[in-house]
Amino acid sequence: MLKADVAVIGAGAAGLSLAHRLSGHPADLPGMPGVRAVPGALTPSVILIDAPPGPLRPGPRTWCFWESGRGRFDAAVRSQWRHLRVRPPTGPAVEADITPLRYKMIRSDDFESLVSRDLAHSPNVRRLEAAVDTVEEIPAGTGARVLMTPPGGPAAELEARWVFDSRPLGSLPAARTTLLQHFHGWFVRTAHPAFDPGSAELMDFRTPQPASGLSFGYVLPTSPHEALLEYTEFSPRVLTASGYEAALRHYAEDVLSLPLGDVQIVAAETGVIPMTDAPMPRRVGTSVFRIGAAGGATRPSTGYTFAGLQRQTRSVAAALRQGRRPVPPAAHSVRARAMDSVLLRALDSGRVDGPELFCRLFTRVPAARLLRFLDGRTNLLEDLAVGRHAPVGPMLRTALELPGLPRRAFT
């Protein structure tokens, strides 16, 4: 039987980030900027369990976030921008300089390569491939047992004092409102210069709007000839594969005026992110916790997850090194989640026009403050300053009705 202080299930963004923060990487050693020496700091033994290749392992995907200055994973950043653009359905674009922030894009393959190189030199982190079957508490309350099946091998067991599970949930908890952020994107290369690598199209609402929710295009250029183009919807149901292809083709050809005959599609990605006001339990046992999207790291109103899971994993790693109970913190404050509940319900009910709301906010609120607001990093006064630019009547009516709405399972 295998034994470790910490078991991390899943090698996606959350699992890899936590393992990296526990690996003794130089960024976490005393003497580095922002890191203080902790007397008696512990170095826990860690086993990171990665799903074997196949349906349990997610495909390549892209993570975006914003931060100021250098970041922990800058070596994996494919590109970054300080200038963003939001386009309304008609009329001029809203231009936004987000200095001192930078909007950063990381591809999962680059992130995996960076973290894997560091973990390969870690004396206390071990990686293995296995399909996790069950996680059960040890009756004495001294840890948990992970039952798993390695590829082509017999069943195995791992005992750990603490288990952090980053696997996607099998089903969502009951919620008052659940929308899906679903998208399809192409990484493209053009024969002639077609993109401005100094600016990112954050939300382009010149797309046909669905009956419920909203849609927009997304352009992240990495060079004059290369970019990620995406079509995204916030709506209750996903599209068919042909529906995504048609929507993205329309956006590229009819909105961006890209001649697809001169465009090479290098890679594609498709994803679905639940945007829900359901409570996401982070503690599921005495010694078992959820992290990442499964642990509520996704911001319900935007779908952004990467920054939230970094806050979680940073806190968990600090607690483990200091010998404290490593309960993952909420990635977003109670106030932020309450505001998200109101926005999701207002969008789902049709009381608020999504494109009009987002364009109004980017027009009237300083961009850096708005991004901090969207990341839950603003104080109460700043939240009120942003909120006064939202349609007050529909939002207030929605806030008043929320407590009386039942929570229902998402189907």
mmCIF file of C-alpha atoms in Angstrom:
data_model
loop_
_atom_site.group_PDB
_atom_site.id
_atom_site.type_symbol
_atom_site.label_atom_id
_atom_site.label_comp_id
_atom_site.label_asym_id
_atom_site.label_seq_id
_atom_site.Cartn_x
_atom_site.Cartn_y
_atom_site.Cartn_z
ATOM 1 C CA MET A 1 0.000 0.000 0.000
ATOM 2 C CA LEU A 2 1.215 3.480 -0.910
ATOM 3 C CA LYS A 3 1.346 6.164 1.778
ATOM 4 C CA ALA A 4 1.782 9.941 1.661
ATOM 5 C CA ASP A 5 0.958 13.025 3.647
ATOM 6 C CA VAL A 6 -1.014 14.476 0.744
ATOM 7 C CA ALA A 7 -2.826 12.908 -2.205
ATOM 8 C CA VAL A 8 -3.844 15.178 -5.082
ATOM 9 C CA ILE A 9 -6.367 13.658 -7.475
ATOM 10 C CA GLY A 10 -6.339 15.054 -10.992
ATOM 11 C CA ALA A 11 -3.541 16.786 -12.890
ATOM 12 C CA GLY A 12 -5.478 19.668 -14.376
ATOM 13 C CA ALA A 13 -4.856 23.298 -13.479
ATOM 14 C CA ALA A 14 -5.835 22.896 -9.805
ATOM 15 C CA GLY A 15 -4.035 19.624 -9.150
ATOM 16 C CA LEU A 16 -0.851 20.693 -10.904
ATOM 17 C CA SER A 17 -0.886 24.078 -9.178
ATOM 18 C CA LEU A 18 -1.199 22.549 -5.716
ATOM 19 C CA ALA A 19 1.525 19.980 -6.409
ATOM 20 C CA HIS A 20 3.782 22.755 -7.732
ATOM 21 C CA ARG A 21 3.248 24.858 -4.607
ATOM 22 C CA LEU A 22 4.197 21.872 -2.425
ATOM 23 C CA SER A 23 7.195 20.818 -4.509
ATOM 24 C CA GLY A 24 9.881 23.010 -2.969
ATOM 25 C CA HIS A 25 10.005 25.205 -6.054
ATOM 26 C CA PRO A 26 12.345 28.216 -5.596
ATOM 27 C CA ALA A 27 9.362 30.581 -5.800
ATOM 28 C CA ASP A 28 8.178 29.178 -2.457
ATOM 29 C CA LEU A 29 11.490 29.208 -0.601
ATOM 30 C CA PRO A 30 12.292 31.787 2.114
ATOM 31 C CA GLY A 31 14.300 34.662 0.718
ATOM 32 C CA MET A 32 12.242 34.968 -2.447
ATOM 33 C CA PRO A 33 10.116 38.142 -2.811
ATOM 34 C CA GLY A 34 6.903 37.830 -0.829
ATOM 35 C CA VAL A 35 7.962 34.619 0.954
ATOM 36 C CA ARG A 36 8.828 34.727 4.646
ATOM 37 C CA ALA A 37 10.585 32.064 6.651
ATOM 38 C CA VAL A 38 8.222 30.011 8.826
ATOM 39 C CA PRO A 39 9.911 28.342 11.810
ATOM 40 C CA GLY A 40 9.355 24.609 11.734
ATOM 41 C CA ALA A 41 7.820 24.683 8.240
ATOM 42 C CA LEU A 42 6.883 21.210 7.032
ATOM 43 C CA THR A 43 7.643 19.545 3.735
ATOM 44 C CA PRO A 44 4.808 17.059 3.168
ATOM 45 C CA SER A 45 5.175 14.028 0.950
ATOM 46 C CA VAL A 46 2.816 14.312 -2.019
ATOM 47 C CA ILE A 47 1.434 11.845 -4.553
ATOM 48 C CA LEU A 48 -0.227 13.404 -7.606
ATOM 49 C CA ILE A 49 -2.638 10.998 -9.317
ATOM 50 C CA ASP A 50 -3.146 11.724 -12.998
ATOM 51 C CA ALA A 51 -5.884 10.038 -14.998
ATOM 52 C CA PRO A 52 -4.503 7.717 -17.688
ATOM 53 C CA PRO A 53 -4.880 8.825 -21.321
ATOM 54 C CA GLY A 54 -8.479 8.415 -22.400
ATOM 55 C CA PRO A 55 -11.901 9.853 -21.595
ATOM 56 C CA LEU A 56 -11.027 10.689 -17.974
ATOM 57 C CA ARG A 57 -8.228 13.048 -19.027
ATOM 58 C CA PRO A 58 -9.367 16.428 -20.393
ATOM 59 C CA GLY A 59 -8.151 17.549 -23.787
ATOM 60 C CA PRO A 60 -6.028 20.637 -24.469
ATOM 61 C CA ARG A 61 -7.654 23.852 -23.337
ATOM 62 C CA THR A 62 -6.901 27.504 -22.717
ATOM 63 C CA TRP A 63 -6.967 29.459 -19.453
ATOM 64 C CA CYS A 64 -7.103 33.246 -19.266
ATOM 65 C CA PHE A 65 -6.726 35.559 -16.284
ATOM 66 C CA TRP A 66 -5.361 38.978 -15.407
ATOM 67 C CA GLU A 67 -2.718 40.095 -12.944
ATOM 68 C CA SER A 68 -0.166 42.856 -12.518
ATOM 69 C CA GLY A 69 3.554 42.323 -12.892
ATOM 70 C CA ARG A 70 5.249 38.987 -13.197
ATOM 71 C CA GLY A 71 3.353 35.862 -12.271
ATOM 72 C CA ARG A 72 4.293 32.442 -10.985
ATOM 73 C CA PHE A 73 3.570 30.748 -14.299
ATOM 74 C CA ASP A 74 4.730 33.433 -16.733
ATOM 75 C CA ALA A 75 7.047 30.951 -18.437
ATOM 76 C CA ALA A 76 3.917 29.171 -19.707
ATOM 77 C CA VAL A 77 2.080 32.322 -20.832
ATOM 78 C CA ARG A 78 1.528 32.112 -24.589
ATOM 79 C CA SER A 79 0.679 35.802 -24.926
ATOM 80 C CA GLN A 80 -0.511 38.776 -22.886
ATOM 81 C CA TRP A 81 -2.211 42.110 -23.548
ATOM 82 C CA ARG A 82 -2.702 45.419 -21.751
ATOM 83 C CA HIS A 83 -5.243 46.650 -24.275
ATOM 84 C CA LEU A 84 -8.719 45.072 -24.490
ATOM 85 C CA ARG A 85 -11.643 45.780 -26.773
ATOM 86 C CA VAL A 86 -15.366 45.208 -26.232
ATOM 87 C CA ARG A 87 -17.707 45.581 -29.202
ATOM 88 C CA PRO A 88 -21.452 46.264 -28.864
ATOM 89 C CA PRO A 89 -23.912 44.750 -31.364
ATOM 90 C CA THR A 90 -23.760 48.046 -33.287
ATOM 91 C CA GLY A 91 -21.693 51.171 -33.012
ATOM 92 C CA PRO A 92 -18.074 51.898 -32.076
ATOM 93 C CA ALA A 93 -15.946 49.563 -30.008
ATOM 94 C CA VAL A 94 -15.072 50.284 -26.381
ATOM 95 C CA GLU A 95 -11.278 50.517 -26.046
ATOM 96 C CA ALA A 96 -9.739 49.755 -22.652
ATOM 97 C CA ASP A 97 -6.183 50.070 -21.351
ATOM 98 C CA ILE A 98 -5.993 47.818 -18.270
ATOM 99 C CA THR A 99 -2.585 48.980 -16.992
ATOM 100 C CA PRO A 100 -1.143 47.951 -14.524
ATOM 101 C CA LEU A 101 -2.885 44.639 -15.219
ATOM 102 C CA ARG A 102 -2.117 42.271 -18.056
ATOM 103 C CA TYR A 103 -4.614 39.864 -19.595
ATOM 104 C CA LYS A 104 -2.728 36.569 -19.908
ATOM 105 C CA MET A 105 -3.371 33.384 -21.874
ATOM 106 C CA ILE A 106 -1.949 29.970 -20.946
ATOM 107 C CA ARG A 107 -2.400 26.815 -22.986
ATOM 108 C CA SER A 108 -2.815 23.692 -20.868
ATOM 109 C CA ASP A 109 -0.043 21.865 -22.768
ATOM 110 C CA ASP A 110 2.432 24.656 -21.967
ATOM 111 C CA PHE A 111 1.331 24.715 -18.318
ATOM 112 C CA GLU A 112 1.666 20.932 -18.028
ATOM 113 C CA SER A 113 5.175 21.043 -19.533
ATOM 114 C CA LEU A 114 6.337 23.812 -17.205
ATOM 115 C CA VAL A 115 4.993 22.191 -14.040
ATOM 116 C CA SER A 116 6.160 18.711 -15.068
ATOM 117 C CA ARG A 117 9.734 19.947 -15.481
ATOM 118 C CA ASP A 118 9.683 21.384 -11.973
ATOM 119 C CA LEU A 119 7.999 18.362 -10.407
ATOM 120 C CA ALA A 120 10.573 16.059 -12.001
ATOM 121 C CA HIS A 121 13.211 17.660 -9.726
ATOM 122 C CA SER A 122 11.076 17.701 -6.598
ATOM 123 C CA PRO A 123 12.245 15.365 -3.789
ATOM 124 C CA ASN A 124 8.810 15.181 -2.136
ATOM 125 C CA VAL A 125 6.315 14.974 -5.030
ATOM 126 C CA ARG A 126 5.670 11.722 -6.865
ATOM 127 C CA ARG A 127 3.385 11.326 -9.880
ATOM 128 C CA LEU A 128 1.488 8.241 -10.959
ATOM 129 C CA GLU A 129 -1.230 7.375 -13.459
ATOM 130 C CA ALA A 130 -4.385 5.664 -12.268
ATOM 131 C CA ALA A 131 -8.143 5.817 -12.547
ATOM 132 C CA VAL A 132 -9.481 6.691 -9.088
ATOM 133 C CA ASP A 133 -12.407 4.450 -8.173
ATOM 134 C CA THR A 134 -13.369 5.642 -4.699
ATOM 135 C CA VAL A 135 -12.134 7.816 -1.856
ATOM 136 C CA GLU A 136 -13.113 6.711 1.642
ATOM 137 C CA GLU A 137 -12.379 8.016 5.108
ATOM 138 C CA ILE A 138 -10.232 5.944 7.436
ATOM 139 C CA PRO A 139 -12.514 5.167 10.408
ATOM 140 C CA ALA A 140 -10.008 6.401 12.973
ATOM 141 C CA GLY A 141 -10.227 9.876 11.438
ATOM 142 C CA THR A 142 -6.527 9.948 10.645
ATOM 143 C CA GLY A 143 -6.794 10.308 6.898
ATOM 144 C CA ALA A 144 -8.404 8.827 3.822
ATOM 145 C CA ARG A 145 -7.875 5.903 1.513
ATOM 146 C CA VAL A 146 -7.836 6.260 -2.290
ATOM 147 C CA LEU A 147 -8.753 3.113 -4.218
ATOM 148 C CA MET A 148 -7.477 3.240 -7.782
ATOM 149 C CA THR A 149 -6.626 1.168 -10.823
ATOM 150 C CA PRO A 150 -3.349 1.860 -12.673
ATOM 151 C CA PRO A 151 -3.304 1.243 -16.455
ATOM 152 C CA GLY A 152 -2.978 -2.482 -17.109
ATOM 153 C CA GLY A 153 -2.362 -3.264 -13.472
ATOM 154 C CA PRO A 154 -4.207 -4.579 -10.444
ATOM 155 C CA ALA A 155 -6.156 -2.323 -8.102
ATOM 156 C CA ALA A 156 -4.021 -0.300 -5.716
ATOM 157 C CA GLU A 157 -4.546 1.653 -2.501
ATOM 158 C CA LEU A 158 -3.096 4.897 -1.246
ATOM 159 C CA GLU A 159 -3.429 6.178 2.306
ATOM 160 C CA ALA A 160 -2.971 9.912 2.869
ATOM 161 C CA ARG A 161 -3.519 12.262 5.762
ATOM 162 C CA TRP A 162 -5.151 14.762 3.393
ATOM 163 C CA VAL A 163 -6.800 14.228 0.017
ATOM 164 C CA PHE A 164 -7.509 17.026 -2.471
ATOM 165 C CA ASP A 165 -9.852 16.044 -5.290
ATOM 166 C CA SER A 166 -9.895 18.258 -8.383
ATOM 167 C CA ARG A 167 -11.962 15.989 -10.641
ATOM 168 C CA PRO A 168 -15.085 17.481 -12.260
ATOM 169 C CA LEU A 169 -18.312 16.863 -10.389
ATOM 170 C CA GLY A 170 -20.556 14.133 -11.727
ATOM 171 C CA SER A 171 -23.587 16.391 -11.280
ATOM 172 C CA LEU A 172 -24.135 19.955 -10.122
ATOM 173 C CA PRO A 173 -25.690 20.749 -6.731
ATOM 174 C CA ALA A 174 -29.192 22.233 -6.751
ATOM 175 C CA ALA A 175 -29.241 25.930 -7.637
ATOM 176 C CA ARG A 176 -31.639 28.802 -8.138
ATOM 177 C CA THR A 177 -29.994 29.586 -11.466
ATOM 178 C CA THR A 178 -27.600 27.631 -13.654
ATOM 179 C CA LEU A 179 -26.411 28.793 -17.038
ATOM 180 C CA LEU A 180 -23.730 27.156 -19.153
ATOM 181 C CA GLN A 181 -20.810 29.000 -20.653
ATOM 182 C CA HIS A 182 -20.138 26.861 -23.705
ATOM 183 C CA PHE A 183 -17.751 27.639 -26.503
ATOM 184 C CA HIS A 184 -15.937 26.430 -29.572
ATOM 185 C CA GLY A 185 -12.665 27.916 -30.764
ATOM 186 C CA TRP A 186 -10.112 27.681 -33.542
ATOM 187 C CA PHE A 187 -6.423 28.430 -33.391
ATOM 188 C CA VAL A 188 -5.881 29.882 -36.838
ATOM 189 C CA ARG A 189 -2.993 30.961 -39.040
ATOM 190 C CA THR A 190 -3.528 33.357 -41.932
ATOM 191 C CA ALA A 191 -1.513 33.808 -45.104
ATOM 192 C CA HIS A 192 -1.579 37.592 -44.737
ATOM 193 C CA PRO A 193 -1.484 39.807 -41.622
ATOM 194 C CA ALA A 194 -5.003 39.857 -40.168
ATOM 195 C CA PHE A 195 -4.652 40.543 -36.427
ATOM 196 C CA ASP A 196 -3.367 43.227 -34.074
ATOM 197 C CA PRO A 197 -1.243 41.359 -31.508
ATOM 198 C CA GLY A 198 -1.313 44.398 -29.220
ATOM 199 C CA SER A 199 -5.059 44.145 -28.531
ATOM 200 C CA ALA A 200 -7.430 41.359 -27.503
ATOM 201 C CA GLU A 201 -11.113 41.269 -28.435
ATOM 202 C CA LEU A 202 -12.545 40.356 -25.041
ATOM 203 C CA MET A 203 -16.237 40.349 -25.956
ATOM 204 C CA ASP A 204 -17.566 40.976 -29.461
ATOM 205 C CA PHE A 205 -21.358 41.079 -29.343
ATOM 206 C CA ARG A 206 -21.797 41.356 -33.111
ATOM 207 C CA THR A 207 -22.974 37.748 -33.072
ATOM 208 C CA PRO A 208 -26.618 36.598 -33.362
ATOM 209 C CA GLN A 209 -28.000 36.582 -29.819
ATOM 210 C CA PRO A 210 -29.729 33.424 -28.505
ATOM 211 C CA ALA A 211 -33.315 33.508 -27.270
ATOM 212 C CA SER A 212 -32.085 33.140 -23.688
ATOM 213 C CA GLY A 213 -28.748 34.406 -22.387
ATOM 214 C CA LEU A 214 -26.119 36.008 -24.615
ATOM 215 C CA SER A 215 -23.379 35.221 -27.115
ATOM 216 C CA PHE A 216 -20.143 36.864 -28.178
ATOM 217 C CA GLY A 217 -16.973 36.316 -30.165
ATOM 218 C CA TYR A 218 -13.499 36.311 -28.706
ATOM 219 C CA VAL A 219 -10.190 37.043 -30.499
ATOM 220 C CA LEU A 220 -6.821 36.529 -28.805
ATOM 221 C CA PRO A 221 -4.062 37.334 -31.338
ATOM 222 C CA THR A 222 -0.591 35.959 -30.721
ATOM 223 C CA SER A 223 0.955 37.452 -33.873
ATOM 224 C CA PRO A 224 -0.252 39.342 -36.961
ATOM 225 C CA HIS A 225 -0.862 35.943 -38.569
ATOM 226 C CA GLU A 226 -2.111 33.839 -35.636
ATOM 227 C CA ALA A 227 -4.971 34.034 -33.153
ATOM 228 C CA LEU A 228 -7.482 32.095 -31.110
ATOM 229 C CA LEU A 229 -11.011 32.742 -32.389
ATOM 230 C CA GLU A 230 -13.903 31.600 -30.214
ATOM 231 C CA TYR A 231 -17.656 31.651 -30.259
ATOM 232 C CA THR A 232 -19.161 31.665 -26.741
ATOM 233 C CA GLU A 233 -22.689 31.489 -25.332
ATOM 234 C CA PHE A 234 -24.116 31.938 -21.856
ATOM 235 C CA SER A 235 -27.333 29.935 -22.163
ATOM 236 C CA PRO A 236 -29.176 26.964 -20.637
ATOM 237 C CA ARG A 237 -28.266 24.430 -23.353
ATOM 238 C CA VAL A 238 -25.231 23.523 -25.425
ATOM 239 C CA LEU A 239 -25.238 23.453 -29.232
ATOM 240 C CA THR A 240 -24.609 20.576 -31.580
ATOM 241 C CA ALA A 241 -21.174 20.177 -33.138
ATOM 242 C CA SER A 242 -22.515 21.513 -36.429
ATOM 243 C CA GLY A 243 -24.120 24.420 -34.575
ATOM 244 C CA TYR A 244 -20.790 25.511 -33.103
ATOM 245 C CA GLU A 245 -19.045 25.173 -36.459
ATOM 246 C CA ALA A 246 -21.714 27.285 -38.169
ATOM 247 C CA ALA A 247 -21.618 29.958 -35.453
ATOM 248 C CA LEU A 248 -17.827 30.201 -35.493
ATOM 249 C CA ARG A 249 -17.698 30.204 -39.280
ATOM 250 C CA HIS A 250 -20.241 33.039 -39.338
ATOM 251 C CA TYR A 251 -18.187 34.998 -36.810
ATOM 252 C CA ALA A 252 -14.935 34.525 -38.721
ATOM 253 C CA GLU A 253 -16.287 35.166 -42.215
ATOM 254 C CA ASP A 254 -19.214 37.548 -41.798
ATOM 255 C CA VAL A 255 -18.200 39.514 -38.692
ATOM 256 C CA LEU A 256 -14.392 39.537 -38.859
ATOM 257 C CA SER A 257 -14.296 39.339 -42.687
ATOM 258 C CA LEU A 258 -11.641 36.626 -42.664
ATOM 259 C CA PRO A 259 -11.567 34.712 -45.962
ATOM 260 C CA LEU A 260 -11.605 31.147 -44.656
ATOM 261 C CA GLY A 261 -10.024 29.948 -47.872
ATOM 262 C CA ASP A 262 -6.845 31.700 -46.739
ATOM 263 C CA VAL A 263 -7.121 30.572 -43.107
ATOM 264 C CA GLN A 264 -5.477 27.436 -41.743
ATOM 265 C CA ILE A 265 -7.174 25.946 -38.668
ATOM 266 C CA VAL A 266 -4.232 24.688 -36.598
ATOM 267 C CA ALA A 267 -6.201 23.334 -33.629
ATOM 268 C CA ALA A 268 -9.657 23.487 -32.080
ATOM 269 C CA GLU A 269 -11.088 23.457 -28.586
ATOM 270 C CA THR A 270 -14.574 23.045 -27.158
ATOM 271 C CA GLY A 271 -15.695 23.420 -23.574
ATOM 272 C CA VAL A 272 -18.566 23.832 -21.144
ATOM 273 C CA ILE A 273 -18.286 25.775 -17.870
ATOM 274 C CA PRO A 274 -21.242 25.748 -15.462
ATOM 275 C CA MET A 275 -22.171 29.230 -14.229
ATOM 276 C CA THR A 276 -24.243 28.497 -11.145
ATOM 277 C CA ASP A 277 -25.212 29.951 -7.792
ATOM 278 C CA ALA A 278 -25.245 26.449 -6.310
ATOM 279 C CA PRO A 279 -23.158 26.080 -3.139
ATOM 280 C CA MET A 280 -20.017 24.095 -3.985
ATOM 281 C CA PRO A 281 -18.860 22.206 -0.866
ATOM 282 C CA ARG A 282 -15.100 22.341 -0.485
ATOM 283 C CA ARG A 283 -14.983 19.876 2.400
ATOM 284 C CA VAL A 284 -16.495 16.455 1.733
ATOM 285 C CA GLY A 285 -14.961 14.529 4.635
ATOM 286 C CA THR A 286 -12.751 14.894 7.674
ATOM 287 C CA SER A 287 -9.662 14.647 5.495
ATOM 288 C CA VAL A 288 -11.070 15.044 1.969
ATOM 289 C CA PHE A 289 -11.463 18.356 0.144
ATOM 290 C CA ARG A 290 -12.373 19.599 -3.317
ATOM 291 C CA ILE A 291 -10.298 22.201 -5.126
ATOM 292 C CA GLY A 292 -10.540 23.967 -8.461
ATOM 293 C CA ALA A 293 -13.840 24.201 -10.302
ATOM 294 C CA ALA A 294 -15.220 21.335 -8.193
ATOM 295 C CA GLY A 295 -14.399 23.387 -5.100
ATOM 296 C CA GLY A 296 -16.043 26.600 -6.252
ATOM 297 C CA ALA A 297 -13.019 28.290 -7.860
ATOM 298 C CA THR A 298 -15.056 29.321 -10.915
ATOM 299 C CA ARG A 299 -16.497 32.841 -10.717
ATOM 300 C CA PRO A 300 -20.189 32.195 -11.407
ATOM 301 C CA SER A 301 -20.801 35.413 -13.335
ATOM 302 C CA THR A 302 -17.848 35.107 -15.724
ATOM 303 C CA GLY A 303 -16.677 31.485 -15.867
ATOM 304 C CA TYR A 304 -13.061 32.474 -15.102
ATOM 305 C CA THR A 305 -11.405 29.859 -12.874
ATOM 306 C CA PHE A 306 -7.610 30.071 -13.064
ATOM 307 C CA ALA A 307 -7.143 33.025 -10.684
ATOM 308 C CA GLY A 308 -9.582 31.579 -8.139
ATOM 309 C CA LEU A 309 -7.874 28.200 -7.995
ATOM 310 C CA GLN A 310 -4.510 29.901 -7.529
ATOM 311 C CA ARG A 311 -5.864 31.631 -4.423
ATOM 312 C CA GLN A 312 -7.163 28.293 -3.152
ATOM 313 C CA THR A 313 -4.002 26.295 -3.774
ATOM 314 C CA ARG A 314 -1.752 29.018 -2.370
ATOM 315 C CA SER A 315 -3.731 29.003 0.890
ATOM 316 C CA VAL A 316 -3.821 25.197 1.091
ATOM 317 C CA ALA A 317 -0.069 24.899 0.513
ATOM 318 C CA ALA A 318 0.673 27.493 3.200
ATOM 319 C CA ALA A 319 -1.544 25.658 5.702
ATOM 320 C CA LEU A 320 0.124 22.316 4.988
ATOM 321 C CA ARG A 321 3.621 23.738 5.394
ATOM 322 C CA GLN A 322 2.592 25.339 8.702
ATOM 323 C CA GLY A 323 0.906 22.208 10.044
ATOM 324 C CA ARG A 324 -2.585 23.745 10.043
ATOM 325 C CA ARG A 325 -5.801 22.096 8.885
ATOM 326 C CA PRO A 326 -5.706 22.747 5.113
ATOM 327 C CA VAL A 327 -9.344 23.596 4.402
ATOM 328 C CA PRO A 328 -9.492 25.282 0.956
ATOM 329 C CA PRO A 329 -10.854 28.803 1.319
ATOM 330 C CA ALA A 330 -13.734 30.154 -0.697
ATOM 331 C CA ALA A 331 -12.239 31.517 -3.896
ATOM 332 C CA HIS A 332 -14.820 34.319 -3.968
ATOM 333 C CA SER A 333 -16.345 36.323 -1.141
ATOM 334 C CA VAL A 334 -19.915 35.989 0.091
ATOM 335 C CA ARG A 335 -20.669 39.429 -1.327
ATOM 336 C CA ALA A 336 -19.262 38.511 -4.744
ATOM 337 C CA ARG A 337 -21.279 35.296 -4.864
ATOM 338 C CA ALA A 338 -24.440 37.165 -3.858
ATOM 339 C CA MET A 339 -23.941 39.655 -6.689
ATOM 340 C CA ASP A 340 -23.336 36.760 -9.077
ATOM 341 C CA SER A 341 -26.635 35.150 -8.046
ATOM 342 C CA VAL A 342 -28.472 38.348 -8.917
ATOM 343 C CA LEU A 343 -26.743 38.717 -12.277
ATOM 344 C CA LEU A 344 -27.295 35.095 -13.299
ATOM 345 C CA ARG A 345 -30.985 35.294 -12.448
ATOM 346 C CA ALA A 346 -31.355 38.653 -14.242
ATOM 347 C CA LEU A 347 -29.748 37.241 -17.385
ATOM 348 C CA ASP A 348 -31.698 33.983 -17.271
ATOM 349 C CA SER A 349 -35.024 35.769 -16.747
ATOM 350 C CA GLY A 350 -34.377 38.201 -19.584
ATOM 351 C CA ARG A 351 -34.753 41.237 -17.316
ATOM 352 C CA VAL A 352 -31.267 42.414 -18.241
ATOM 353 C CA ASP A 353 -29.823 42.653 -21.736
ATOM 354 C CA GLY A 354 -26.397 41.033 -21.376
ATOM 355 C CA PRO A 355 -24.556 42.759 -24.233
ATOM 356 C CA GLU A 356 -25.927 46.154 -23.205
ATOM 357 C CA LEU A 357 -24.917 45.589 -19.571
ATOM 358 C CA PHE A 358 -21.331 44.504 -20.250
ATOM 359 C CA CYS A 359 -20.763 47.261 -22.813
ATOM 360 C CA ARG A 360 -22.148 49.868 -20.399
ATOM 361 C CA LEU A 361 -19.831 48.689 -17.620
ATOM 362 C CA PHE A 362 -16.738 48.773 -19.844
ATOM 363 C CA THR A 363 -17.730 52.224 -21.099
ATOM 364 C CA ARG A 364 -18.365 53.795 -17.686
ATOM 365 C CA VAL A 365 -16.049 51.980 -15.263
ATOM 366 C CA PRO A 366 -12.224 52.227 -15.425
ATOM 367 C CA ALA A 367 -11.111 48.959 -17.006
ATOM 368 C CA ALA A 368 -8.597 47.938 -14.336
ATOM 369 C CA ARG A 369 -11.199 48.484 -11.596
ATOM 370 C CA LEU A 370 -13.818 46.542 -13.540
ATOM 371 C CA LEU A 371 -11.482 43.580 -13.985
ATOM 372 C CA ARG A 372 -10.675 43.610 -10.280
ATOM 373 C CA PHE A 373 -14.430 43.684 -9.644
ATOM 374 C CA LEU A 374 -14.940 40.698 -11.955
ATOM 375 C CA ASP A 375 -12.218 38.875 -10.016
ATOM 376 C CA GLY A 376 -13.807 39.707 -6.660
ATOM 377 C CA ARG A 377 -10.881 41.906 -5.598
ATOM 378 C CA THR A 378 -12.760 45.168 -4.943
ATOM 379 C CA ASN A 379 -14.010 46.567 -1.637
ATOM 380 C CA LEU A 380 -17.595 47.458 -0.785
ATOM 381 C CA LEU A 381 -17.328 51.084 -1.920
ATOM 382 C CA GLU A 382 -15.829 50.020 -5.241
ATOM 383 C CA ASP A 383 -18.579 47.426 -5.683
ATOM 384 C CA LEU A 384 -21.195 50.114 -5.133
ATOM 385 C CA ALA A 385 -19.428 52.395 -7.620
ATOM 386 C CA VAL A 386 -19.574 49.644 -10.248
ATOM 387 C CA GLY A 387 -23.125 48.615 -9.361
ATOM 388 C CA ARG A 388 -24.577 52.081 -9.941
ATOM 389 C CA HIS A 389 -23.865 51.635 -13.661
ATOM 390 C CA ALA A 390 -26.017 48.490 -13.843
ATOM 391 C CA PRO A 391 -29.789 48.726 -14.505
ATOM 392 C CA VAL A 392 -30.843 49.312 -10.903
ATOM 393 C CA GLY A 393 -34.566 48.510 -11.241
ATOM 394 C CA PRO A 394 -34.246 45.038 -12.820
ATOM 395 C CA MET A 395 -31.337 44.124 -10.549
ATOM 396 C CA LEU A 396 -33.173 45.218 -7.402
ATOM 397 C CA ARG A 397 -36.308 43.328 -8.413
ATOM 398 C CA THR A 398 -34.183 40.235 -9.013
ATOM 399 C CA ALA A 399 -32.394 40.576 -5.674
ATOM 400 C CA LEU A 400 -35.720 40.798 -3.847
ATOM 401 C CA GLU A 401 -37.146 37.674 -5.486
ATOM 402 C CA LEU A 402 -34.076 35.460 -5.046
ATOM 403 C CA PRO A 403 -34.694 34.396 -1.409
ATOM 404 C CA GLY A 404 -38.078 32.955 -2.382
ATOM 405 C CA LEU A 405 -36.845 30.911 -5.318
ATOM 406 C CA PRO A 406 -36.370 27.160 -4.758
ATOM 407 C CA ARG A 407 -33.103 25.447 -5.554
ATOM 408 C CA ARG A 408 -33.514 22.828 -8.266
ATOM 409 C CA ALA A 409 -31.247 20.186 -9.756
ATOM 410 C CA PHE A 410 -29.851 21.093 -13.167
ATOM 411 C CA THR A 411 -31.094 18.760 -15.922
#
